[in-house]
XYZ file of C-alpha atoms in Angstrom:
600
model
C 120.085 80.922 76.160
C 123.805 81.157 74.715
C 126.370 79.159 76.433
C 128.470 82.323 77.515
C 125.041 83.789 78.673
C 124.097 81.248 80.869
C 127.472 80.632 82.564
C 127.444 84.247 83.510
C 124.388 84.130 84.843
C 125.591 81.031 87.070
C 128.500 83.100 87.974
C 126.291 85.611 89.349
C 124.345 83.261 91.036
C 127.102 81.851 93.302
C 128.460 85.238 93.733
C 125.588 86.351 95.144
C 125.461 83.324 97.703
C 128.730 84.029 98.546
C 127.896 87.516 98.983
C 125.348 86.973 101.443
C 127.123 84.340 103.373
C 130.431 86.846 103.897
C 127.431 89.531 104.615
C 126.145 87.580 107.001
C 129.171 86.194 108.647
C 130.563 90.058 109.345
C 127.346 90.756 110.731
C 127.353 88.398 113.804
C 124.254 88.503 116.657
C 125.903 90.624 119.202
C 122.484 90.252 121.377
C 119.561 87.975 121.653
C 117.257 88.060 118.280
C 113.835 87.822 118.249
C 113.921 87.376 114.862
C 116.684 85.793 112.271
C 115.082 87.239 109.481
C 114.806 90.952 110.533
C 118.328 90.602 112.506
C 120.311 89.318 109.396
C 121.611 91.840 106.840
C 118.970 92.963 103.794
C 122.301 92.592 101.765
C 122.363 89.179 102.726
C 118.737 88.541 101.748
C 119.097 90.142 98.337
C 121.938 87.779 97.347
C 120.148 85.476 98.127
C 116.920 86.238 96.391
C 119.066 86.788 93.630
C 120.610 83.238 93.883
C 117.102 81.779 94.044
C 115.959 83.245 90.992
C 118.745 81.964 88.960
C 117.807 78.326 90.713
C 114.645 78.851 89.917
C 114.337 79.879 86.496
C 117.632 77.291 85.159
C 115.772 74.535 87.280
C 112.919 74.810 84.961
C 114.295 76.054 81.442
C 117.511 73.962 81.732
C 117.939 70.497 80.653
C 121.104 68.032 81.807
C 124.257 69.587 82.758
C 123.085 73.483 83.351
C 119.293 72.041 85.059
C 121.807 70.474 87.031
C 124.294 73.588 88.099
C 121.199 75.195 88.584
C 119.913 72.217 91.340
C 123.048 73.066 92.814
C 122.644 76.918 93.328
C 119.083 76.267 94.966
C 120.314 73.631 96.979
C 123.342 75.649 98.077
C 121.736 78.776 98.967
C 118.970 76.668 100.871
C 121.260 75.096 102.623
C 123.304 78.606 103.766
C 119.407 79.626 105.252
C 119.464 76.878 107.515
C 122.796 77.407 108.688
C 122.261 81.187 109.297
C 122.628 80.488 113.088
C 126.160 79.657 112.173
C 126.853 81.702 109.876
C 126.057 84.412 112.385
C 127.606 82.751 115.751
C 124.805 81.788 117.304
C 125.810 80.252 120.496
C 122.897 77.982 120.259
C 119.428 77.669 119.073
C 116.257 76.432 121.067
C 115.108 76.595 124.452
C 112.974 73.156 124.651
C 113.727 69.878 123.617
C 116.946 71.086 122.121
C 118.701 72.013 125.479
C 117.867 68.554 126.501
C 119.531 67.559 123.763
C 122.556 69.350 124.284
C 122.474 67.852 128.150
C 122.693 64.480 126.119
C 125.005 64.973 124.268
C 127.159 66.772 126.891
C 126.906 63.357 128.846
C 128.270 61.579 125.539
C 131.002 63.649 125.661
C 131.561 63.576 129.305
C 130.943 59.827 129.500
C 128.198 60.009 131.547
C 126.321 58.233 129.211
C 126.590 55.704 126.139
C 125.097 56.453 123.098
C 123.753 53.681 122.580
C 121.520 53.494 126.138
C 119.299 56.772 124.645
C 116.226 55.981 122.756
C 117.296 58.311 119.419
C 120.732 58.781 119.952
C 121.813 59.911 116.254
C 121.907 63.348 116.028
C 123.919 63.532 119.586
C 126.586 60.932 118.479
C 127.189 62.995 115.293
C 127.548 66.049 117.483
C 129.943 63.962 119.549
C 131.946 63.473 116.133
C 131.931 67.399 115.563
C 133.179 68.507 118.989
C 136.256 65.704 118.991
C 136.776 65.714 115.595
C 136.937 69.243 115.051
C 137.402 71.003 118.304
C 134.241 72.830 118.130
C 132.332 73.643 120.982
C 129.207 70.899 122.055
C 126.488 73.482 121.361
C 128.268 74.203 117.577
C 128.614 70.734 117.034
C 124.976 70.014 117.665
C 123.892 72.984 115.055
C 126.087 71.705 112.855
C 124.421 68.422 113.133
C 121.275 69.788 111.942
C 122.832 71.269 108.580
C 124.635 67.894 108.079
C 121.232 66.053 108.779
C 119.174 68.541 106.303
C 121.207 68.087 103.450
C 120.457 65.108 102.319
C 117.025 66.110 102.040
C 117.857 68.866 99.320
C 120.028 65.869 97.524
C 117.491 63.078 97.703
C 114.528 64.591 96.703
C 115.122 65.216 93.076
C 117.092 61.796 92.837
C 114.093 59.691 93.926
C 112.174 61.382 91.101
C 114.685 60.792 88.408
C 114.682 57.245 89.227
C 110.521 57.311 89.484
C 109.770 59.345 86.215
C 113.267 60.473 84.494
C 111.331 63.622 83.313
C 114.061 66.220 83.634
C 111.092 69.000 84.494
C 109.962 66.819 86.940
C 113.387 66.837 88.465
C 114.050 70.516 88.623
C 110.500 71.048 90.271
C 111.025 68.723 92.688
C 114.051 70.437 93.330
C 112.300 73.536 93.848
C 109.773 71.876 95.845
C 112.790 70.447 98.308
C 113.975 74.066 98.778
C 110.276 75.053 100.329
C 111.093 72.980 103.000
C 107.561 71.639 103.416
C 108.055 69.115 106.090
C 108.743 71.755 108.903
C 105.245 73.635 110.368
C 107.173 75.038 113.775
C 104.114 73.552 115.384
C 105.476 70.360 115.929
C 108.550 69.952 113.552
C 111.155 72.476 113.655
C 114.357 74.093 112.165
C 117.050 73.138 114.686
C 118.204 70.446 117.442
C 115.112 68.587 117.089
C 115.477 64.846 116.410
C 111.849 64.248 114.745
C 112.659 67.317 112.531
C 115.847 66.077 111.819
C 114.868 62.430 110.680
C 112.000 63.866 108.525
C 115.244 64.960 105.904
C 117.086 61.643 106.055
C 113.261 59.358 104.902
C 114.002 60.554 101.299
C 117.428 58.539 101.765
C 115.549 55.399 102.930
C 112.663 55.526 99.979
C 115.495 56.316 97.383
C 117.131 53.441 98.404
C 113.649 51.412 98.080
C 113.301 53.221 94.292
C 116.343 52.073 93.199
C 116.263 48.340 94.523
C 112.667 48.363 92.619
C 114.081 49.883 89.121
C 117.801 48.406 89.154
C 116.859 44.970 89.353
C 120.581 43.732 87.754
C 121.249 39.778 89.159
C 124.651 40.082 88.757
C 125.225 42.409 91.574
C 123.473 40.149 94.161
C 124.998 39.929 96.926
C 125.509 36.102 99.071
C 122.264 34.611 100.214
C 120.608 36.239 97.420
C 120.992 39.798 98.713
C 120.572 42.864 96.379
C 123.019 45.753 97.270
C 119.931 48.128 97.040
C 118.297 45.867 99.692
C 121.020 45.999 101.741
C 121.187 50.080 100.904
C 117.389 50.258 103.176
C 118.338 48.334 106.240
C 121.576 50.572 106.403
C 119.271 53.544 105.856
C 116.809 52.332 107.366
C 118.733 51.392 110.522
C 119.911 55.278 110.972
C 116.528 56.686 110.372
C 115.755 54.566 113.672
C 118.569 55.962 115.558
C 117.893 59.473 114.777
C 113.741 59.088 115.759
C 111.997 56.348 115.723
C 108.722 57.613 114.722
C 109.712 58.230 111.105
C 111.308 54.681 111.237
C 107.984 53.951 112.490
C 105.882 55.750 109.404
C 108.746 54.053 106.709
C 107.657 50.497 107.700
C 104.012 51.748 107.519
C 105.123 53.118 104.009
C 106.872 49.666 102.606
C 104.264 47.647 104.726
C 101.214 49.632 102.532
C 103.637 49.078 99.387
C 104.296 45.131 100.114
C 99.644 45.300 100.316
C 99.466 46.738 97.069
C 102.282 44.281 95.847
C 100.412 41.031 96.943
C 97.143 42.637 95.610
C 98.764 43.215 92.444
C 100.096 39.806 91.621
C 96.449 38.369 92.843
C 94.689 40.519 89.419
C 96.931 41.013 87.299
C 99.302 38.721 84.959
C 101.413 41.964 83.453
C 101.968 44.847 85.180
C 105.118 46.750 85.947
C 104.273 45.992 89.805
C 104.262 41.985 89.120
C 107.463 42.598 88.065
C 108.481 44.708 90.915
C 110.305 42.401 93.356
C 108.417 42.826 96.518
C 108.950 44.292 100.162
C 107.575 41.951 101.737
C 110.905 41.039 103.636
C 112.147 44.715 104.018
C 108.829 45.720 105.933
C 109.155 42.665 108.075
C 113.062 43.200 108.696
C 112.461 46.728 109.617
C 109.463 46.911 111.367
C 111.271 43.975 113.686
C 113.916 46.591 114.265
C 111.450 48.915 115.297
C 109.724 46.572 117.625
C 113.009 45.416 119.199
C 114.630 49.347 119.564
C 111.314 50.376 120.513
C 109.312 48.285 122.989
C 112.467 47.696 125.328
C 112.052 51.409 126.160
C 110.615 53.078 128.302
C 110.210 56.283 126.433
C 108.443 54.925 123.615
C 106.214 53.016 126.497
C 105.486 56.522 128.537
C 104.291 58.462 124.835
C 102.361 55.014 124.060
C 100.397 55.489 127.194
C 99.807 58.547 126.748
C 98.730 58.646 123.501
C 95.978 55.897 124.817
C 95.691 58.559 127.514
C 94.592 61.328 124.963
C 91.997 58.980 123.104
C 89.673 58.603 125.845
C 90.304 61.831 127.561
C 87.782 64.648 126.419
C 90.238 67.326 127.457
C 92.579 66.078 125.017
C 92.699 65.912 121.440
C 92.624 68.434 118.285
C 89.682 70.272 119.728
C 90.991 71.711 122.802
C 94.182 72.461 121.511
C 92.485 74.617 118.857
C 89.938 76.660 120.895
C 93.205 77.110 123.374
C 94.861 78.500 120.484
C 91.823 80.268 119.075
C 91.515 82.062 122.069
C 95.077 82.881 122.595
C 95.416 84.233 119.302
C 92.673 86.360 119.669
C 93.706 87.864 122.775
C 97.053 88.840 121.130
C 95.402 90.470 117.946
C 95.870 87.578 115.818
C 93.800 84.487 114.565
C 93.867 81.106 113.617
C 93.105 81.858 109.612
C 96.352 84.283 109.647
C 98.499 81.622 111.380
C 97.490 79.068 108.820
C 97.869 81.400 105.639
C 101.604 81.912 107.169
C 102.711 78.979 108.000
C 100.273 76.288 105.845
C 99.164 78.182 102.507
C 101.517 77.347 100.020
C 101.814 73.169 102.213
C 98.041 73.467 101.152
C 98.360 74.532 97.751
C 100.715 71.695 96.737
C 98.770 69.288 98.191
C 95.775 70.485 96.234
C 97.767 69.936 93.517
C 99.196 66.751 94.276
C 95.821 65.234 94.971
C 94.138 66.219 92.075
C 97.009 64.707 90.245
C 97.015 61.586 91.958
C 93.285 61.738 91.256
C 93.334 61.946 87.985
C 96.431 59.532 87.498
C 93.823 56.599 88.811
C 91.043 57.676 86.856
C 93.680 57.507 83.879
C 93.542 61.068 82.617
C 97.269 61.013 82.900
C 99.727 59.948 79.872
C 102.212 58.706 82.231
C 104.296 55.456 81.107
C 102.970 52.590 83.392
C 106.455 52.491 85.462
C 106.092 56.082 86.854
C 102.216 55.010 87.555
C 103.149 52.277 89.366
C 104.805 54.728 91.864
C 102.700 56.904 91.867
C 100.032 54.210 93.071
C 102.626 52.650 96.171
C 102.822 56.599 97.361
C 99.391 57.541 96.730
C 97.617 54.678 98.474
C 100.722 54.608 100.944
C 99.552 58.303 102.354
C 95.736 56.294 103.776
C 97.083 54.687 106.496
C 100.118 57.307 107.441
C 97.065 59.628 106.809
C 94.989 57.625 109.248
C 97.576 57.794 111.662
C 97.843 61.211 111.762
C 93.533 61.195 112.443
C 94.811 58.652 115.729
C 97.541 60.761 116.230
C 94.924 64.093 116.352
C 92.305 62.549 118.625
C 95.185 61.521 121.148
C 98.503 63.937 120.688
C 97.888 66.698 118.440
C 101.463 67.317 118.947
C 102.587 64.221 117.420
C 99.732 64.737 114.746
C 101.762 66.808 113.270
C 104.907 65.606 113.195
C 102.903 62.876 111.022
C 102.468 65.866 108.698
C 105.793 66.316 108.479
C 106.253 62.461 106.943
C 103.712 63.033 104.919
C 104.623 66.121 103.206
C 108.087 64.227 102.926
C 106.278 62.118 100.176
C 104.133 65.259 98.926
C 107.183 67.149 98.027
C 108.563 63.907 95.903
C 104.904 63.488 94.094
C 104.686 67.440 93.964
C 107.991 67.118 91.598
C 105.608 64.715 89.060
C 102.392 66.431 89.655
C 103.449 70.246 89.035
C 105.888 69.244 85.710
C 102.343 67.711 84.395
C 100.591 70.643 85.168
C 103.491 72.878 83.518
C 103.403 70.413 80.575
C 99.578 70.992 80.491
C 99.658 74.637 80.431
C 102.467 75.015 77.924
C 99.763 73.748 75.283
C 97.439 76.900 75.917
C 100.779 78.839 75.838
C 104.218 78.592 75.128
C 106.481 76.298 76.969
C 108.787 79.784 77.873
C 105.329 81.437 78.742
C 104.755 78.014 80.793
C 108.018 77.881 82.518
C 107.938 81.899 83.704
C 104.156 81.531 84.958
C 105.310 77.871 86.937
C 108.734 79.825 88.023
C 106.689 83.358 89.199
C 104.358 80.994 91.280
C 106.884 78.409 92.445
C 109.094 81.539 93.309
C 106.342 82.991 95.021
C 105.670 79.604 97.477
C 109.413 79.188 97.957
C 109.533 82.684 99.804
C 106.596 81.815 101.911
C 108.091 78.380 102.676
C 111.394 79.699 103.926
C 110.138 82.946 105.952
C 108.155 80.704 108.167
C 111.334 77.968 108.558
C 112.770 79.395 111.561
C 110.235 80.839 114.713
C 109.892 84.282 114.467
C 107.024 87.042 115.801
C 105.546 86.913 112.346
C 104.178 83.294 113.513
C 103.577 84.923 117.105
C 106.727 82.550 118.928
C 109.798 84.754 118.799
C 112.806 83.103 117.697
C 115.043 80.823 120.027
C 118.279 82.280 120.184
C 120.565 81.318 122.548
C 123.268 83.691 123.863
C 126.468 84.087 125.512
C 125.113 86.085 128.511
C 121.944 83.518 128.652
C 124.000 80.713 129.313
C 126.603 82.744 131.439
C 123.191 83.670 133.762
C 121.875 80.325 134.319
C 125.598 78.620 134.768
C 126.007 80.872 137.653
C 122.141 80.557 139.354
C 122.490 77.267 139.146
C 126.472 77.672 140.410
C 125.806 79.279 143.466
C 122.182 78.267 144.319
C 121.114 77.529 147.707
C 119.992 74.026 147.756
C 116.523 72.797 147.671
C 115.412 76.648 146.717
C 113.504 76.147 143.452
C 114.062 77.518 140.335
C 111.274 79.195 138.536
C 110.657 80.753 135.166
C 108.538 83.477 133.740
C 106.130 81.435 131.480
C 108.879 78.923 130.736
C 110.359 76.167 133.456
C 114.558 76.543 133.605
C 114.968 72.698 133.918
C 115.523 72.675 130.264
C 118.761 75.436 130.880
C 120.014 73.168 133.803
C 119.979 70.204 131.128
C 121.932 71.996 128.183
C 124.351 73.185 131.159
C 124.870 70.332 133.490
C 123.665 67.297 130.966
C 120.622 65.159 132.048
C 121.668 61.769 133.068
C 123.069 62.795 136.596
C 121.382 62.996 139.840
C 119.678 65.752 141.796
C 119.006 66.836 137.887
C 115.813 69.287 138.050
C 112.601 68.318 136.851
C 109.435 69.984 135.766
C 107.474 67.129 137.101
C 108.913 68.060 140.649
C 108.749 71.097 142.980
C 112.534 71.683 141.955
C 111.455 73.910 139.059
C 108.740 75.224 137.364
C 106.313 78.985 136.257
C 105.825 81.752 138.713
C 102.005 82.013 139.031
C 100.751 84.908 136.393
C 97.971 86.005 138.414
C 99.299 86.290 141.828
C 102.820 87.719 139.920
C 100.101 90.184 138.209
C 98.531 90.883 141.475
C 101.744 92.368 143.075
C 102.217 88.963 145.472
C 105.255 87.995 144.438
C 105.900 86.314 147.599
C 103.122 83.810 146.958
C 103.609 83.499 143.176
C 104.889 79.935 144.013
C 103.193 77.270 146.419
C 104.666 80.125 149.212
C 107.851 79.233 149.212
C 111.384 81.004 148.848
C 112.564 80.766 144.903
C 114.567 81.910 142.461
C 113.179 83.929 139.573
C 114.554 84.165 136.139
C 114.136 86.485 133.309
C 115.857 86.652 130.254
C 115.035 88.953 127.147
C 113.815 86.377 125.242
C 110.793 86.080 128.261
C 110.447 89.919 128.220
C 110.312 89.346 124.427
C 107.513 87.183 124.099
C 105.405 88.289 126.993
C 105.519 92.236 126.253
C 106.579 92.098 122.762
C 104.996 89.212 120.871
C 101.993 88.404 123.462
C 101.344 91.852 123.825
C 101.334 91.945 127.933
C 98.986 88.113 127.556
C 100.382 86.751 130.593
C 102.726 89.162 131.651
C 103.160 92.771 132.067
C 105.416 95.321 131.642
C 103.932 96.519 135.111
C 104.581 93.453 136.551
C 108.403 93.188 135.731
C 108.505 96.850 137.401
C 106.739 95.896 140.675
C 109.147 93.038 140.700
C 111.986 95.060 140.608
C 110.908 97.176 143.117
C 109.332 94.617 145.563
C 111.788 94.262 148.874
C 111.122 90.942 148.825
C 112.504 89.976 145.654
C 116.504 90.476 145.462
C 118.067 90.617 142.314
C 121.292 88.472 142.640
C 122.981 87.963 139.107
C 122.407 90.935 136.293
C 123.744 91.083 132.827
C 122.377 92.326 129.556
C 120.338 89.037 129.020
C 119.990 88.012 132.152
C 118.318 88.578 135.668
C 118.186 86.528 138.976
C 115.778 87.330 141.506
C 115.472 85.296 145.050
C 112.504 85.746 145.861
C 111.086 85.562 149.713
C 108.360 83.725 150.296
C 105.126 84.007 151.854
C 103.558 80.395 152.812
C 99.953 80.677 153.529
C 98.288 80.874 156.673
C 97.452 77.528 157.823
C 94.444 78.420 159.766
């Protein structure tokens, strides 16, 4: 393509990202969404499209300076995805572990709490930085956290492959890989204020960082004691992956520990080979996993999910199996099914993989013509995914949850290898066609992935869990139940306990805080709420009831009336037992009388 051509075509490219960002930012939520996707602009979603394309095709075509541009766009308009809940004023985003979060890092702020005495406390001290730094608000702060924390991902990605193979195709697919966002499944890892999520983007800083003290092996930068920079580079890394979760700190050591195996191995058979000359890991594993062990085994968090991991393995109720046929059943009820959920949300994680296996496959059967460097790595991640793979198969037995998250780690390392595997494939197919015919039939089906990839990154009722958005009048409802409560009345939700609210409002180190492990909060009873007895729908006892729109949203909307009815809400309303006490547009407060059972 002619020079003037293609710079037009990159001017259209960032005009269309900005575009879609000024589309998006005039178009603010003015009322809870239940979707991002559907609320945002189409405008918006055609520039971007449009900026994708460009990414996608000069990614692959594009060599040096324009392959890089190119990088750039993709990365850019990625990057403007994620921070859609910005973009479009979101007041904040997630209703779990993210308003715990918040609470967190509202007792930072507040001094209630150093960061230092939390378990993970990374992504709140950043936040911290962002509300005094730049007079944003706490819940802004935290969201813009997340973007901060995701963009090194997008960055990292095609670096580590340009140190592993220097193959500028394999660069720009990895690239486009990176933008696909594999690592997030919104069953465990999410899109937002979630601290596991958010480490799984920093790991590709940490195994850059062990790429480059393998390949740049110069003496004369070493450091006193004999200290390479680059070594130096992953206990500084290294040491902020802990802080943000430990877990991924956790599957890093497992990574350089399985690396330092192969390494002694190595030098045992062979006299030359590029891994004898590696210099080994052996230290780094040990430094790091002692950082682990010291962070870790001092807590008590890490102690309680330890237990009950050892819980889950000899518990028959627990495990992969009875989370499935839960789910199975669920989805069912709802119109759905498990084979739809997975095509949505796993398809194209499942097609890369495919591919990356068979590559790795056939790289150690030597049907490959890769130099022996890039082989090399290729072996340390390769055999590195058996025991973070067998972790995961603990992980599923005990905490499917935490299974996977472990998916998430490892589909950190799939999306570097994918960058390697899918340029040999593309290099493959270019000599039963053309290398253009090649690069249009690798950019229609990377395109193709990259659209699945980001229309499952934030919840949404396409994946059957409406999306978590936070508003004004949400926040405004719960400050003032919890305001003007009557003490030692509980607070209960509608499928969903409010202690999470009174964390993101009042913070969570503090007494009297509420607990869903305690009478003080918890779910009104769906069958006796069903049933017309409100007064009974919990233990008996006077309570406050909540609904928001989000709950009327995913009980009537998305689980189509599963636990909830429409009915139900209408009884409710009319029951003279049940007084509504605080009413806005997002918002409704019901004490509710109750009726304790008769004792004889």
């Amino acid at each position: 393509m002619r020079r003037s051509r293609l710079d037009g075509t990159f001017a259209a490219g960032f005009a269309a990202v900005a575009i879609g960002i000024l589309v998006a930012r005039a178009n603010p939520a003015t009322a809870y969404e239940a979707s991002l996707y559907a609320a945002t602009p189409t405008v918006t979603w055609a520039a971007f499209a449009i900026a994708l394309a460009v990414a996608v095709s000069t990614a692959l075509a594009c060599r040096g300076r324009p392959q890089a541009i190119g990088i750039g766009l993709g990365a850019l308009t990625t990057t403007a995805i994620v921070s859609l809940p910005l973009i479009r004023n979101y007041r904040f985003s997630g209703m779990g572990d993210a308003l715990t979060h918040l609470g967190w890092t509202r007792d930072i702020v507040e001094g209630q709490v150093a960061p230092h005495e939390l378990f993970y406390p990374g992504v709140h001290s950043l936040a911290s930085v962002f509300h005094f730094v730049g007079g944003v608000p706490i819940e802004r702060g935290l969201l813009l956290s997340v973007v901060a924390l995701f963009v090194p991902f997008l960055l990292f990605v095609p670096l580590v492959v340009r140190d592993v193979t220097g193959d500028e195709l394999a660069i720009g697919v990895a690239a486009i890989v990176s933008w696909m966002i594999l690592p997030i499944n919104n069953i465990a890892t999410h899109m937002g204020v979630h601290t596991n999520s958010n480490a799984l983007f920093l790991a590709p800083v940490v195994i850059f960082a062990f790429v480059a003290y393998l390949r740049r092996r110069a003496t004369i930068e070493r450091l006193p004691f004999g200290l390479s920079p680059f070594s130096l580079l992953i206990y500084l890394t290294g040491l902020t992956l802990l802080f943000v979760h430990p877990q991924q700190m956790l599957n890093v050591v497992v990574l350089l520990g399985a690396i330092a195996g192969i390494q002694f191995l190595a030098r045992r058979r062979y006299d030359d080979h590029p891994i004898v000359e590696h210099p080994t890991t052996y230290a780094h594993t040990v430094v790091l996993g002692a950082l682990f062990a010291l962070w870790a085994m001092t807590n008590e968090t890490f102690r309680r999910a330890a237990r009950g991991l050892v819980y889950g393995l000899f518990s028959s109720d627990v495990g992969a199996g009875a989370e499935v046929d839960q789910t199975e059943s669920s989805l069912t009820d709802i119109g759905g099914s498990l084979g739809e959920l997975f095509v949505k949300l796993f398809f194209e994680m499942a097609l890369i993989a495919l591919v990356v296996g068979l590559f790795v496959l056939a790289t150690w059967i030597g049907r490959t013509k890769l130099d022996r460097e890039t082989k090399s790595f290729v072996t340390y991640f390769g055999l590195a995914l058996v025991p973070l793979g067998g972790i995961f198969l603990v992980y599923m037995l005990g905490t499917p949850t935490m299974a996977f998250r472990q998916i998430g780690f490892i589909f950190v390392l799939v999306t570097i290898l994918a960058g390697i595997a899918v340029a040999r494939a593309i290099g493959g197919l270019s000599r039963v066609v053309s290398r253009p015919g090649a690069n249009a039939i690798a950019a229609v089906v990377l395109g193709a992935c990259l659209v699945l990839g980001l229309m499952t990154v934030f919840s949404s009722p396409i994946i059957y869990d409406p999306g978590q958005h936070v508003t004004d009048e949400q926040f405004s409802g719960y400050e003032s139940a919890f305001e003007h409560d009557v003490e030692d009345r509980p607070h209960v939700g509608l499928g969903y306990d409010p202690y999470r609210y009174d964390h993101g409002i009042n913070g969570v180190e503090r007494e009297g805080v509420l607990s869903g492990a305690s009478a003080a909060s918890g779910e009104v009873n769906a069958t006796e709420f069903e049933a017309g007895n409100y007064s009974g729908a919990y233990h008996g006892v006077d309570y406050y009831l909540s609904v928001t729109e989000w709950d009327e949203t995913r009980e009537i909307g998305v689980y189509n009336e599963l636990h909830y009815s429409e009915d139900g809400m209408a009884g409710l309303e009319a029951d003279p037992g049940a007084n509504k006490v605080i009413s806005n547009d997002e918002f409704r407060l019901y004490a509710v009388d109750g009726d304790p059972p008769d004792a004889s």
